[in-house]
């Protein structure tokens, strides 16, 4: 499947996180705990949040614009952050005691 090949400029780790997040997005109706699990995972990672551009570059062949927007909104709800621009995480985001 050419559409799921890793886009240039996205490293393997971020590509894996995108695919994992997309898997949780697709299973949210079947597994209500998927979102909670994903939230815990993102709280434990020091990585910068994923951006809309990264999602668009990765899934533009698979998703229509409205589906991509829904995916991005789901992700922003999970991480509880506006993620339009890649930036380092705040120290508060990296604290485990939130």
mmCIF file of C-alpha atoms in Angstrom:
data_model
loop_
_atom_site.group_PDB
_atom_site.id
_atom_site.type_symbol
_atom_site.label_atom_id
_atom_site.label_comp_id
_atom_site.label_asym_id
_atom_site.label_seq_id
_atom_site.Cartn_x
_atom_site.Cartn_y
_atom_site.Cartn_z
ATOM 1 C CA UNK A 1 0.000 0.000 0.000
ATOM 2 C CA UNK A 2 1.742 3.120 -1.197
ATOM 3 C CA UNK A 3 -0.520 5.368 0.862
ATOM 4 C CA UNK A 4 0.802 4.157 4.205
ATOM 5 C CA UNK A 5 4.460 4.559 3.393
ATOM 6 C CA UNK A 6 6.256 6.863 5.778
ATOM 7 C CA UNK A 7 6.347 10.410 4.362
ATOM 8 C CA UNK A 8 9.712 12.124 4.046
ATOM 9 C CA UNK A 9 10.615 14.199 7.079
ATOM 10 C CA UNK A 10 8.773 11.982 9.566
ATOM 11 C CA UNK A 11 11.030 9.666 11.532
ATOM 12 C CA UNK A 12 10.148 6.049 12.316
ATOM 13 C CA UNK A 13 9.144 6.786 15.900
ATOM 14 C CA UNK A 14 6.702 9.573 14.954
ATOM 15 C CA UNK A 15 5.310 7.448 12.132
ATOM 16 C CA UNK A 16 4.697 4.610 14.592
ATOM 17 C CA UNK A 17 2.973 7.026 17.007
ATOM 18 C CA UNK A 18 0.778 8.292 14.174
ATOM 19 C CA UNK A 19 -0.236 4.740 13.250
ATOM 20 C CA UNK A 20 -0.868 3.815 16.883
ATOM 21 C CA UNK A 21 -2.990 6.919 17.422
ATOM 22 C CA UNK A 22 -4.937 6.203 14.238
ATOM 23 C CA UNK A 23 -5.569 2.624 15.396
ATOM 24 C CA UNK A 24 -7.037 3.935 18.659
ATOM 25 C CA UNK A 25 -9.107 6.472 16.722
ATOM 26 C CA UNK A 26 -10.595 3.676 14.605
ATOM 27 C CA UNK A 27 -11.278 1.400 17.573
ATOM 28 C CA UNK A 28 -12.802 4.042 19.856
ATOM 29 C CA UNK A 29 -16.337 2.758 19.169
ATOM 30 C CA UNK A 30 -15.399 -0.865 19.863
ATOM 31 C CA UNK A 31 -13.111 -0.258 22.823
ATOM 32 C CA UNK A 32 -14.115 2.622 25.103
ATOM 33 C CA UNK A 33 -10.824 2.298 26.973
ATOM 34 C CA UNK A 34 -8.770 3.001 23.840
ATOM 35 C CA UNK A 35 -8.902 6.769 24.362
ATOM 36 C CA UNK A 36 -8.012 6.496 28.051
ATOM 37 C CA UNK A 37 -5.087 4.208 27.244
ATOM 38 C CA UNK A 38 -3.855 6.536 24.540
ATOM 39 C CA UNK A 39 -4.066 9.526 26.903
ATOM 40 C CA UNK A 40 -1.895 7.677 29.439
ATOM 41 C CA UNK A 41 0.586 6.748 26.725
ATOM 42 C CA UNK A 42 0.936 10.348 25.529
ATOM 43 C CA UNK A 43 1.388 11.588 29.088
ATOM 44 C CA UNK A 44 4.330 9.215 29.466
ATOM 45 C CA UNK A 45 6.097 10.263 26.237
ATOM 46 C CA UNK A 46 8.492 13.222 26.049
ATOM 47 C CA UNK A 47 7.914 13.571 22.288
ATOM 48 C CA UNK A 48 6.445 16.720 20.785
ATOM 49 C CA UNK A 49 2.756 16.346 20.017
ATOM 50 C CA UNK A 50 1.791 15.232 16.529
ATOM 51 C CA UNK A 51 0.693 17.989 14.180
ATOM 52 C CA UNK A 52 -2.127 18.230 11.681
ATOM 53 C CA UNK A 53 0.449 18.483 8.898
ATOM 54 C CA UNK A 54 2.053 15.177 9.925
ATOM 55 C CA UNK A 55 -1.361 13.514 9.990
ATOM 56 C CA UNK A 56 -2.242 14.982 6.618
ATOM 57 C CA UNK A 57 1.033 13.870 5.022
ATOM 58 C CA UNK A 58 0.614 10.357 6.406
ATOM 59 C CA UNK A 59 -3.095 9.744 5.763
ATOM 60 C CA UNK A 60 -4.031 11.989 2.832
ATOM 61 C CA UNK A 61 -4.499 8.953 0.566
ATOM 62 C CA UNK A 62 -6.729 7.106 3.057
ATOM 63 C CA UNK A 63 -8.875 9.833 4.609
ATOM 64 C CA UNK A 64 -11.195 12.459 3.247
ATOM 65 C CA UNK A 65 -10.749 15.981 4.615
ATOM 66 C CA UNK A 66 -13.644 15.617 7.076
ATOM 67 C CA UNK A 67 -12.274 12.303 8.389
ATOM 68 C CA UNK A 68 -8.845 13.859 8.822
ATOM 69 C CA UNK A 69 -10.401 16.727 10.792
ATOM 70 C CA UNK A 70 -12.222 14.216 13.027
ATOM 71 C CA UNK A 71 -8.966 12.328 13.588
ATOM 72 C CA UNK A 72 -7.136 15.535 14.504
ATOM 73 C CA UNK A 73 -9.925 16.640 16.868
ATOM 74 C CA UNK A 74 -9.844 13.201 18.531
ATOM 75 C CA UNK A 75 -6.083 13.535 19.014
ATOM 76 C CA UNK A 76 -6.351 17.057 20.462
ATOM 77 C CA UNK A 77 -8.969 15.806 22.936
ATOM 78 C CA UNK A 78 -6.627 12.979 23.935
ATOM 79 C CA UNK A 79 -3.586 15.162 24.555
ATOM 80 C CA UNK A 80 -5.680 18.140 25.689
ATOM 81 C CA UNK A 81 -3.525 20.503 23.676
ATOM 82 C CA UNK A 82 -3.717 22.582 20.487
ATOM 83 C CA UNK A 83 -1.281 20.806 18.154
ATOM 84 C CA UNK A 84 -1.148 22.853 14.953
ATOM 85 C CA UNK A 85 2.568 23.610 15.325
ATOM 86 C CA UNK A 86 5.292 21.209 16.438
ATOM 87 C CA UNK A 87 6.928 22.554 19.560
ATOM 88 C CA UNK A 88 8.713 21.067 22.573
ATOM 89 C CA UNK A 89 6.493 19.852 25.381
ATOM 90 C CA UNK A 90 6.143 22.041 28.458
ATOM 91 C CA UNK A 91 7.661 20.816 31.703
ATOM 92 C CA UNK A 92 4.139 20.525 33.113
ATOM 93 C CA UNK A 93 3.277 18.106 30.266
ATOM 94 C CA UNK A 94 6.203 15.903 31.212
ATOM 95 C CA UNK A 95 5.305 15.664 34.907
ATOM 96 C CA UNK A 96 3.714 12.325 35.716
ATOM 97 C CA UNK A 97 1.601 13.677 38.584
ATOM 98 C CA UNK A 98 -0.974 15.500 36.442
#
